[in-house]
Short mmCIF file of C-alpha atoms and ligand atoms in Angstrom, two decimals:
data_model
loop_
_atom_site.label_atom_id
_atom_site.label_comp_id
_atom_site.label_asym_id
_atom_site.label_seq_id
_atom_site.Cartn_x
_atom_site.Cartn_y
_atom_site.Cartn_z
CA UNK A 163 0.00 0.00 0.00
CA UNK A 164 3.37 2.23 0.44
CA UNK A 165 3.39 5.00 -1.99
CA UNK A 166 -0.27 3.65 -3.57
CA UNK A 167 -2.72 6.73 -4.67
CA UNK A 168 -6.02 5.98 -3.50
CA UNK A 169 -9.15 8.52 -4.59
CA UNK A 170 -11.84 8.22 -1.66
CA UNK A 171 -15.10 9.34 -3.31
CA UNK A 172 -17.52 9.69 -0.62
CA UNK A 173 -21.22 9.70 -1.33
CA UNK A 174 -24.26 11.45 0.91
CA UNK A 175 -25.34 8.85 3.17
CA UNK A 176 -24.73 8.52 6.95
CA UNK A 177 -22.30 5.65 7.01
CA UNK A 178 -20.16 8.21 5.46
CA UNK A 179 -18.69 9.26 8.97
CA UNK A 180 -17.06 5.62 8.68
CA UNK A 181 -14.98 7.55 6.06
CA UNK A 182 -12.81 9.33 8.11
CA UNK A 183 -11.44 5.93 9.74
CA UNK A 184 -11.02 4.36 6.14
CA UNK A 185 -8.87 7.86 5.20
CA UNK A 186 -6.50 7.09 8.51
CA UNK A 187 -5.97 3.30 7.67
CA UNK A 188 -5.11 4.48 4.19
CA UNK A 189 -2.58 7.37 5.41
CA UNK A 190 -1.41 4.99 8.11
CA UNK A 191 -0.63 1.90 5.92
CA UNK A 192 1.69 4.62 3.47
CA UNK A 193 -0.91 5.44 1.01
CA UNK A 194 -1.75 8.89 -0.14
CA UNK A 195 -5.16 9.68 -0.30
CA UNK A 196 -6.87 12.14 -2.43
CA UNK A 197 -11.13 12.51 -1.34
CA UNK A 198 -13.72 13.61 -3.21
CA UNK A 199 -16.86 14.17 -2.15
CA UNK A 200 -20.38 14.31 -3.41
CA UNK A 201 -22.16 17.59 -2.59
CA UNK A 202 -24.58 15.69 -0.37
CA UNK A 203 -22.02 13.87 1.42
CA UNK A 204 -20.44 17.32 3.01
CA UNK A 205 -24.13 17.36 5.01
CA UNK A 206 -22.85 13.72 6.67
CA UNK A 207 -19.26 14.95 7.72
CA UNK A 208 -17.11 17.87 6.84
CA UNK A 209 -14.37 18.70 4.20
CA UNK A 210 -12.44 20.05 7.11
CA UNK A 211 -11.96 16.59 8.79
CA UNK A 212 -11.37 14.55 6.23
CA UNK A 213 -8.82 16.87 4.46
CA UNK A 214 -6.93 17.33 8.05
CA UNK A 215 -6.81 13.31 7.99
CA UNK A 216 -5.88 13.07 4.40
CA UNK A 217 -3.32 16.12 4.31
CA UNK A 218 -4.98 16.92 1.02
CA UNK A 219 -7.48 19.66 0.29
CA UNK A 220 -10.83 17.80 -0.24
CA UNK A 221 -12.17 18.40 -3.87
CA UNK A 222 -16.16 18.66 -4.65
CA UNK A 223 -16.84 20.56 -7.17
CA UNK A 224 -15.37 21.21 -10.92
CA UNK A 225 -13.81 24.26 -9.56
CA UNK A 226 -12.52 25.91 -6.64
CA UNK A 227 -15.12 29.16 -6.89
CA UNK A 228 -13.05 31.77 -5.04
CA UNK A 229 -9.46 30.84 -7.30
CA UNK A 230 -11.24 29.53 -10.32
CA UNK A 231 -8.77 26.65 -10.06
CA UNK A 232 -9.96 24.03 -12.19
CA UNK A 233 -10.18 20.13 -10.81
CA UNK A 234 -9.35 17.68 -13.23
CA UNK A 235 -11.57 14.85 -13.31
CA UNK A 236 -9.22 13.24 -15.83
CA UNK A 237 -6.49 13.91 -13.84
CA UNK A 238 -7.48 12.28 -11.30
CA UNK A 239 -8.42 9.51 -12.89
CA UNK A 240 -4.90 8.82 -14.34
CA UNK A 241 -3.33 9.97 -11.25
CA UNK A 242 -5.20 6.69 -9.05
CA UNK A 243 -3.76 3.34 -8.03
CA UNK A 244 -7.15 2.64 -7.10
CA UNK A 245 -10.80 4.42 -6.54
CA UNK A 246 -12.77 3.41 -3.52
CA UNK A 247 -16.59 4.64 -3.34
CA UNK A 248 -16.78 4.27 0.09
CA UNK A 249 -20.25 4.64 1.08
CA UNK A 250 -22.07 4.15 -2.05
CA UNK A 251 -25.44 5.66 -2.07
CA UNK A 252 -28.15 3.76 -4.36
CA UNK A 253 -28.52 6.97 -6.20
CA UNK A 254 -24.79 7.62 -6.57
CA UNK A 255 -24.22 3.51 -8.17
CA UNK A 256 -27.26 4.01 -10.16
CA UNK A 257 -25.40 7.21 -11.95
CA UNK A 258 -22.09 5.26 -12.14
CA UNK A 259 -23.94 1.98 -14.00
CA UNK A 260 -25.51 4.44 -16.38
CA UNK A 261 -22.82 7.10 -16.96
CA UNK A 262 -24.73 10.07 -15.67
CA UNK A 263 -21.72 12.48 -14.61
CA UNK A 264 -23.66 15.07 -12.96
CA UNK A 265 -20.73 15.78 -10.38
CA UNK A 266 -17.26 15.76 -10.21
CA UNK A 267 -17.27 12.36 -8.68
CA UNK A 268 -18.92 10.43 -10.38
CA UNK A 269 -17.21 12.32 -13.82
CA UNK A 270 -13.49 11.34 -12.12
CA UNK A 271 -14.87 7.39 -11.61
CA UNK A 272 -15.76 7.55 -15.42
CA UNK A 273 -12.35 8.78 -16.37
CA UNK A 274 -10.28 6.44 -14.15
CA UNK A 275 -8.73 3.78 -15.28
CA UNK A 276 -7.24 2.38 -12.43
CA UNK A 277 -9.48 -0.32 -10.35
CA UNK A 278 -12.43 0.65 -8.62
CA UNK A 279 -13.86 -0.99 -5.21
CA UNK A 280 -17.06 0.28 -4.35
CA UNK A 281 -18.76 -0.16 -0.78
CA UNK A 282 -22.57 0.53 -1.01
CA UNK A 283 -24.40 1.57 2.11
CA UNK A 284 -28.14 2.17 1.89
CA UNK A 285 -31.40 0.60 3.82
CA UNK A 286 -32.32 -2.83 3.31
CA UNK A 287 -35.30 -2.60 0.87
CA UNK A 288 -33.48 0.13 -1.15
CA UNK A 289 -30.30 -2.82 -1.22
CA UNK A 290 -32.97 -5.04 -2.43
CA UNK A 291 -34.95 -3.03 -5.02
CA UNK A 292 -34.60 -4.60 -8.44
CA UNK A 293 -33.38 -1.53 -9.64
CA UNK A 294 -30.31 -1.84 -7.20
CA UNK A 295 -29.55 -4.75 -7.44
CA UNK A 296 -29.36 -4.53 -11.66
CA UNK A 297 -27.10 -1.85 -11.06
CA UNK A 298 -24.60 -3.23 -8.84
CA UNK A 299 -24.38 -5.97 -11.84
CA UNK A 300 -23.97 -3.44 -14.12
CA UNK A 301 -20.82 -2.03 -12.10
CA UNK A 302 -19.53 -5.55 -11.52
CA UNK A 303 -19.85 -6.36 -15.17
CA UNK A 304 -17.74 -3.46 -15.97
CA UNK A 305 -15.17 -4.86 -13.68
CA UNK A 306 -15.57 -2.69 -10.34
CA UNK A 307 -15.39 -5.17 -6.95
CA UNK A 308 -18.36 -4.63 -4.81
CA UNK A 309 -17.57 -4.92 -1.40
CA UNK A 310 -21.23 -6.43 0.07
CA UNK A 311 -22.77 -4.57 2.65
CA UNK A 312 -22.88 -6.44 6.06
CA UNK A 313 -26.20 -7.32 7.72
CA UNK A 314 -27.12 -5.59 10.75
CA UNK A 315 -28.95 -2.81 12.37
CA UNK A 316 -29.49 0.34 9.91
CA UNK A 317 -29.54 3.78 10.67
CA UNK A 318 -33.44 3.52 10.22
CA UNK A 319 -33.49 1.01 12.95
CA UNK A 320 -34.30 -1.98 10.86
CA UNK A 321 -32.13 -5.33 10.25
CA UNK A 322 -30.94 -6.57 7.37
CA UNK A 323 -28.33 -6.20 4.54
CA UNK A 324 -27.37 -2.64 3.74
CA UNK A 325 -24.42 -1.34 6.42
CA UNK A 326 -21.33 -0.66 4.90
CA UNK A 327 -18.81 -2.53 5.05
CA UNK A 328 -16.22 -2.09 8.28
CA UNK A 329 -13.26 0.22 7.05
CA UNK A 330 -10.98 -2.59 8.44
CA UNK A 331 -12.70 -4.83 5.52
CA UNK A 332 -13.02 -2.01 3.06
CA UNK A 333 -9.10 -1.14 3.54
CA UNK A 334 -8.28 -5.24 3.23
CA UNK A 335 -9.64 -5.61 0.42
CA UNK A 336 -7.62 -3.23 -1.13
CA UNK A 337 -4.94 -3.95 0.40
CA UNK A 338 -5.10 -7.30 -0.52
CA UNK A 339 -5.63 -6.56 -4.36
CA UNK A 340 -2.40 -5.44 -3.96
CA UNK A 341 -0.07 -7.28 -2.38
CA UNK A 342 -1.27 -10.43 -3.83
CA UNK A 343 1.20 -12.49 -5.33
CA UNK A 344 -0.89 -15.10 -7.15
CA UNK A 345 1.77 -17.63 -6.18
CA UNK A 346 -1.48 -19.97 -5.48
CA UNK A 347 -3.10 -19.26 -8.81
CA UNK A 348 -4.59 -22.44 -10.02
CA UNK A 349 -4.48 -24.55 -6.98
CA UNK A 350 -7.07 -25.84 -4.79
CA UNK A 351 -7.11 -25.68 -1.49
CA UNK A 352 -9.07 -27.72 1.37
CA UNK A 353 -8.37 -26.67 5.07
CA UNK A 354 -10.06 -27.94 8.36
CA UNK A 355 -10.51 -25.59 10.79
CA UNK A 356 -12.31 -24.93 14.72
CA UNK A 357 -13.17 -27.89 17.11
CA UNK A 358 -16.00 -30.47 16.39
CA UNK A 359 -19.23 -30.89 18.72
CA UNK A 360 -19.62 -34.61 20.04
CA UNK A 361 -23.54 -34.44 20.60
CA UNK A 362 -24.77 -36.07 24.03
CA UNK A 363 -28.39 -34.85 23.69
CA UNK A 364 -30.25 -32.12 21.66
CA UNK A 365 -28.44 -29.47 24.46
CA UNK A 366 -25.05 -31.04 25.73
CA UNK A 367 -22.07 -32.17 23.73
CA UNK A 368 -18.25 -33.12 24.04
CA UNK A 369 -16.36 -30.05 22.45
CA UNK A 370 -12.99 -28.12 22.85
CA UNK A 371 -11.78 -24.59 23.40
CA UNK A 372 -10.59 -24.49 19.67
CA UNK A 373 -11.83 -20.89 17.91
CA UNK A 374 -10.45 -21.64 14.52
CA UNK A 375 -8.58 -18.42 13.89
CA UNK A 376 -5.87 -20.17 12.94
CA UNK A 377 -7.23 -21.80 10.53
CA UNK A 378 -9.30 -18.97 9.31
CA UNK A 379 -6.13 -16.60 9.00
CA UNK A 380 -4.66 -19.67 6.70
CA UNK A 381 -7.72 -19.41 4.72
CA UNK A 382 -7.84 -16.08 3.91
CA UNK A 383 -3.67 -16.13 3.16
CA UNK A 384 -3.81 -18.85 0.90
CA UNK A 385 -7.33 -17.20 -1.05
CA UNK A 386 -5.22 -13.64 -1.11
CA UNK A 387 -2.36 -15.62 -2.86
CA UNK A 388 -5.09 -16.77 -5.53
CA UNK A 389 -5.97 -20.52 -4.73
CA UNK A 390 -9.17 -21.64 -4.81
CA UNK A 391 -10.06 -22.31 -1.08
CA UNK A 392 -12.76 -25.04 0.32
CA UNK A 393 -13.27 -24.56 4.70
CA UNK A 394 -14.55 -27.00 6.23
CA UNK A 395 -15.27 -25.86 9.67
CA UNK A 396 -16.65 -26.90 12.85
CA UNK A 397 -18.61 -24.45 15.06
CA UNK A 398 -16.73 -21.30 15.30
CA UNK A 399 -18.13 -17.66 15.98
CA UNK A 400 -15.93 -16.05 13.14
CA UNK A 401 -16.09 -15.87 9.07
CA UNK A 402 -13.24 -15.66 7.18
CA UNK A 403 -12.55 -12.14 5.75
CA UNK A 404 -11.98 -13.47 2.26
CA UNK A 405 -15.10 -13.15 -0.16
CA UNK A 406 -13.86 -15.95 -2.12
CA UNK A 407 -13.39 -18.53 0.98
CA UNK A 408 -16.35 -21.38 0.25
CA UNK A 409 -17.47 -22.91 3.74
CA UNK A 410 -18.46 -26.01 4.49
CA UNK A 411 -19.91 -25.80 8.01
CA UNK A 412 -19.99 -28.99 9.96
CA UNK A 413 -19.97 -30.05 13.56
CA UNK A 414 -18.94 -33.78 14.10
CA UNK A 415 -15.99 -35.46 13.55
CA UNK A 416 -17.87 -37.89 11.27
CA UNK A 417 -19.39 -34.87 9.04
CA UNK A 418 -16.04 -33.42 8.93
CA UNK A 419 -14.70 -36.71 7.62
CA UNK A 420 -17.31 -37.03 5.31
CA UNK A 421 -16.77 -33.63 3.71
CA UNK A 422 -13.55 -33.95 3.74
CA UNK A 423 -13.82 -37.44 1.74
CA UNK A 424 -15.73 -35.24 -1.08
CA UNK A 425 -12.87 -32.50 -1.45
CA UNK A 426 -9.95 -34.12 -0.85
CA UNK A 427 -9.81 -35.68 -4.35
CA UNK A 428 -9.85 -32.73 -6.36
CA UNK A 429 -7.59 -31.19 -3.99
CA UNK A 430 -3.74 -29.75 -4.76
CA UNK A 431 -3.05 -29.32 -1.01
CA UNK A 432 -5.03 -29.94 2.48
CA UNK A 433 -4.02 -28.34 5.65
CA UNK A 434 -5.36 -29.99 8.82
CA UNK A 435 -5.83 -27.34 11.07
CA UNK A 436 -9.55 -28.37 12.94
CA UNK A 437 -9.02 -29.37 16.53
CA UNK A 438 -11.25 -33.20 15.47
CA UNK A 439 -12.65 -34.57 19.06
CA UNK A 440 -10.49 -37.88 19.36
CA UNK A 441 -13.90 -39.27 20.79
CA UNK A 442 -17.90 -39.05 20.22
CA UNK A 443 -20.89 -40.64 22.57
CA UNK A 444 -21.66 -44.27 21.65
CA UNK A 445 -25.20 -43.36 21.55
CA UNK A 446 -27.20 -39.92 20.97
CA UNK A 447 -30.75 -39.27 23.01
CA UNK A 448 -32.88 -37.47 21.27
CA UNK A 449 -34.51 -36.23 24.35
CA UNK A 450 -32.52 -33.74 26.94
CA UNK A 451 -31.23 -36.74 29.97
CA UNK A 452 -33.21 -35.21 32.79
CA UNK A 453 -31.36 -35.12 36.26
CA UNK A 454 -34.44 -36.13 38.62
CA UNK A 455 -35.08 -38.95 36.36
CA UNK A 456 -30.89 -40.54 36.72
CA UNK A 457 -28.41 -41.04 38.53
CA UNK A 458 -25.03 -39.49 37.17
CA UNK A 459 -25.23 -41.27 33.66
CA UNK A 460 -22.33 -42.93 32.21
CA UNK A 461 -21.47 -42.14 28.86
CA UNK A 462 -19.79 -44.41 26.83
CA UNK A 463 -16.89 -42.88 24.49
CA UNK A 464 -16.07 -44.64 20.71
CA UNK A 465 -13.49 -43.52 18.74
CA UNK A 466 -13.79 -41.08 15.70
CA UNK A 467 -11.98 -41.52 12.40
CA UNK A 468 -8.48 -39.97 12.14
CA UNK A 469 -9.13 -37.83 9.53
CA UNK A 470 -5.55 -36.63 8.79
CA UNK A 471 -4.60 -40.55 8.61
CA UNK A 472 -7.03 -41.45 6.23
CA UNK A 473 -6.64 -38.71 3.80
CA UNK A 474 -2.94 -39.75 4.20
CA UNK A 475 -3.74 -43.19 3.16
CA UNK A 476 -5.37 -42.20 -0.24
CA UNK A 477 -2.97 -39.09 -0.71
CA UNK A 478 -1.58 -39.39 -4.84
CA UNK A 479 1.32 -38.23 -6.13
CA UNK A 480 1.49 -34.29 -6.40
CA UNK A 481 -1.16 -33.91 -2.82
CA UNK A 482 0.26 -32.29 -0.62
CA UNK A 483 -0.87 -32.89 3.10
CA UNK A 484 -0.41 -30.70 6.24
CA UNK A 485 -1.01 -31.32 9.54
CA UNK A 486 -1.22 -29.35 12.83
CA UNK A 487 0.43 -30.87 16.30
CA UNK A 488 -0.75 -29.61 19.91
CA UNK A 489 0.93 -31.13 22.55
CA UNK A 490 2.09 -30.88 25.98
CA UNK A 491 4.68 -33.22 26.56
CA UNK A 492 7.80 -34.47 24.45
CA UNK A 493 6.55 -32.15 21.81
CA UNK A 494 9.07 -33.02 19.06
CA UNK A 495 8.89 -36.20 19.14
CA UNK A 496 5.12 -36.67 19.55
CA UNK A 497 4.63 -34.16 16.10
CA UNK A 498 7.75 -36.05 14.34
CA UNK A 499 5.97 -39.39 14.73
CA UNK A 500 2.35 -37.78 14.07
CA UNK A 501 4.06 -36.73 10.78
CA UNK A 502 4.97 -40.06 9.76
CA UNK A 503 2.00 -42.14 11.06
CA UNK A 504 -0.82 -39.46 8.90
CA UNK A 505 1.60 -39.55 6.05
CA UNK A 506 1.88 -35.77 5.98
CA UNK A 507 4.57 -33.46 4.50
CA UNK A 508 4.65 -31.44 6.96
CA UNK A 509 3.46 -30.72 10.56
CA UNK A 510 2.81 -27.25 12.52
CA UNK A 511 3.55 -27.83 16.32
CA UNK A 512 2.12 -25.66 18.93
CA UNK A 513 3.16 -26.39 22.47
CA UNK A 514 0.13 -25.73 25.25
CA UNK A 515 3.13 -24.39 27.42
CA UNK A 516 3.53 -21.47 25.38
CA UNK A 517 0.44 -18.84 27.34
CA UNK A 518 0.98 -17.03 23.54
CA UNK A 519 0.16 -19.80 22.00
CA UNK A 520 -3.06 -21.67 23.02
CA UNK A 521 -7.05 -21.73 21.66
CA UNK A 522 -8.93 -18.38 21.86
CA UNK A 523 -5.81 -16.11 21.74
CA UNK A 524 -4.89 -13.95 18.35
CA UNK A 525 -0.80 -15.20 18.56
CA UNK A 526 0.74 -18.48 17.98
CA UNK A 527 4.54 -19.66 17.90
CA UNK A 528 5.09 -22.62 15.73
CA UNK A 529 7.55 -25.17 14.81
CA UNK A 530 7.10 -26.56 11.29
CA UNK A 531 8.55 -29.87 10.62
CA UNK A 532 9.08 -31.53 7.29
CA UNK A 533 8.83 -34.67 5.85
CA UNK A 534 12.63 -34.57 4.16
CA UNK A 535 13.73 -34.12 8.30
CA UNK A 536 14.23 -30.31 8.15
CA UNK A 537 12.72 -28.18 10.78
CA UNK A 538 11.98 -24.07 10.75
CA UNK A 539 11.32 -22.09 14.18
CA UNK A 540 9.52 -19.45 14.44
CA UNK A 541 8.80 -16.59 17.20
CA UNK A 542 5.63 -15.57 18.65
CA UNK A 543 3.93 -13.85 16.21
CA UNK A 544 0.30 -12.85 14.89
CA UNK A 545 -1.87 -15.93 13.83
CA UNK A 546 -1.83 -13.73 10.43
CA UNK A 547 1.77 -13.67 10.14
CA UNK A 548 1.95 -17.52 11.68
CA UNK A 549 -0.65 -18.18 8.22
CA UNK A 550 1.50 -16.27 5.84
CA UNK A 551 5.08 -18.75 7.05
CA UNK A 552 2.81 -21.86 6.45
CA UNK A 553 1.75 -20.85 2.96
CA UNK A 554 5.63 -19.66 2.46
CA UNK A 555 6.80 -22.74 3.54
CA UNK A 556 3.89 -24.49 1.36
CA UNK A 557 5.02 -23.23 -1.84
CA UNK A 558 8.26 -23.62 -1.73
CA UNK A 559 7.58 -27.39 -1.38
CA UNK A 560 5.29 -27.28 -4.04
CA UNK A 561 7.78 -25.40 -6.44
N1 CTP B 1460 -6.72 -34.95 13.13
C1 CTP B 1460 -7.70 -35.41 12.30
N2 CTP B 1460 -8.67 -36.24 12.76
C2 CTP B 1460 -8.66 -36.63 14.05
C3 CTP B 1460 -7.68 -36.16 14.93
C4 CTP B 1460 -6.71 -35.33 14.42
O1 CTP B 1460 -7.70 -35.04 11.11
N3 CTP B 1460 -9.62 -37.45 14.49
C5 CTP B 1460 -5.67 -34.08 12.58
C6 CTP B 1460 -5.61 -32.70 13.20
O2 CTP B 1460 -6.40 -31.78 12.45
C7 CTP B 1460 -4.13 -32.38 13.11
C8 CTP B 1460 -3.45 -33.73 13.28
O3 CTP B 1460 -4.44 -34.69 12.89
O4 CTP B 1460 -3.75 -31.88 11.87
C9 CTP B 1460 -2.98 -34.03 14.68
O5 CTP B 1460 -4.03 -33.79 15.60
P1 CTP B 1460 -3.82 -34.04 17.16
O6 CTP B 1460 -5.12 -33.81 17.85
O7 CTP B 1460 -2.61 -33.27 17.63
O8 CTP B 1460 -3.40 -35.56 17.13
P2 CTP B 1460 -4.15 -36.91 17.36
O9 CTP B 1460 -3.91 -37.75 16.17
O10 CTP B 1460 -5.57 -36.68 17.74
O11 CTP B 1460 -3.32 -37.52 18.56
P3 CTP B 1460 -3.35 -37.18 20.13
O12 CTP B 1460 -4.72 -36.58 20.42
O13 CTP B 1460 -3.13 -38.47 20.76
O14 CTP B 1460 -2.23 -36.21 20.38
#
């Protein structure tokens, strides 16, 4: 993003004090930002803020009236890296599908050739209108990435689809369009990821403290680098930030196994990272156990399928197959010998000593072993930056 010229057009809706954030992650990350506004969005928040955050005089009209200094929408145009609308107002996407340049933002968006990622923001039956949704096609057929709108509350109260995207999001995705290196271009990805739910009854289960961030963050790395990514996850609270991440939400063991069995054999490379439960119930009641009706019940554990191990066994020339080791005793040896029992190429050891490095937290310190007997070590870092080594360390085994 170092160096990058971004033009922020901002359009006249509310979510448009959100702006001001996206302008500091911009300036923050290196980027020089040049905003221009709609006339309607200076009633939402004010030239003066956003040009003190930018360090750049905000431009809204065709000319500066008291200098008679023209603005050059073509300029401008040539003089982006990239042009994020950021919000999008139904009106202003409707006069960017159909060319209507009534104002000198939506005039620089014509003339720019550089990429354009546009955020809409609007209420939920205006997101839904026929005529809104035709024109967001419109703009995607001419090449523009929509960033969706989340769901949630709306300034009009109401729930649904229509909130703008979080700057954090809105700045990733650019971000991401540029520092992708496509080294994954091509290849197909499957990764496990969270803990699985052992069911006892319809409102107890057999689970683990496993959030899946890590494999989330290894997800979204290996979907920036241009693979094609399959999740299959167990029950986690987060999504992965990558639009292009397909999940497959499951929440045994067994279901994990199965949808593994489906992917794994159009898969280039699989990376274990699910915390399975080892165990499940023998037997499921489909009625809650009541306490007055039992003494403490016994329940009777059976094993679940190694998944890792199986996919091992049926692993073909050219699959590559990663696993993930947490342990708390003899560490090296334990993930050394997991390595060569699941067949894998390579294993990611976590140690349960390391406070840094255990479920829930947003760090990890790994050791990555390979199959060929070499070992890498790295220091506590983000789970982010743990992601990016694995897919490092991926494709240089795969080139
Ligand atoms: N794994 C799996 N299916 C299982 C258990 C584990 O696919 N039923 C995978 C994990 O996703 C991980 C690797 O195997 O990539 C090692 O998992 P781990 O829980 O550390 O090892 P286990 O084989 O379960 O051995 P143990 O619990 O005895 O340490």
């Amino acid at each position: 993003m170092k160096g990058k010229h971004i033009v922020l057009g901002i359009t006249g809706g509310i979510a448009a004090y959100k702006s001001a954030h996206l302008v500091r992650l911009f300036v923050k990350a290196g980027a020089e930002v040049q905003v221009i506004m709609t006339p309607s969005a200076r009633e939402f928040i004010t030239p003066l803020t956003l040009s003190t955050l930018s360090g750049k005089p905000v431009i809204t009209e065709f000319f500066t009236a008291n200098t008679g200094q023209w603005n050059s929408h073509v300029d401008l145009g040539l003089w982006a890296d990239a042009m994020v609308i950021a919000p999008a107002t139904a009106s202003s996407i409707a006069k960017m599908a159909n060319g209507v340049a009534d104002n000198m933002l939506i005039t620089t968006y014509l003339s720019a050739k550089a990429p354009v990622f546009v955020a809409p923001a609007m209420d939920l039956d205006m997101m839904a209108h026929p005529s809104t949704v035709r024109n967001l096609e419109l703009l995607e057929s001419y090449g523009n990435h929509i960033i969706q709108p989340a769901e949630g509350e709306l300034a009009s109260h109401l729930v649904g689809k229509g909130r703008m995207e979080e700057p954090e999001k809105i700045f990733q995705a650019v971000d991401d369009f540029f520092s992708c290196d496509n080294a994954l271009k091509g290849k197909k990805l499957m990764i496990t990821a969270g803990p699985t739910h052992e069911c006892i009854d319809p409102v107890r289960f057999i689970g683990n403290y496993s959030s899946g961030k890590m494999g989330y963050a290894i997800a979204d790395e290996a979907a920036r680098r241009g693979a094609e990514v399959t999740l299959i996850s167990g029950p986690v609270a987060i999504k992965p930030a990558h639009s292009s991440v397909k999940v497959i939400s499951v929440v045994s063991a067994r279901e994990m196994a199965d949808a593994c069995a489906k992917v794994f054999p159009t898969t280039d490379i699989a990376i274990m990272a699910a915390a399975v439960a080892d165990y499940a119930p023998e037997s499921y009641s489909d009625r809650k156990i009541k306490r007055e009706n039992n003494d403490a019940p016994t329940i009777k554990l059976v094993k679940n399928p190694d998944i890792a191990r199986s996919l091992g066994e049926s692993k073909r020339d050219g699959q590559l197959l990663v696993g993930f080791a947490l342990e708390t005793d003899h560490e090296v040896e334990n993930a050394i010998s997991k390595m060569e029992r699941k067949n894998l190429d390579m294993i990611v050891l976590n140690s349960l000593r390391d406070k840094d490095s255990c479920f829930g937290v947003d760090t990890n310190k790994v050791t990555i072993f390979f199959a060929n007997g070499s070992k890498k070590e790295h220091p506590l870092k983000s789970k982010r930056e743990v992601a990016d080594d694995i897919i490092d360390d991926i494709i240089n085994l795969i080139q």
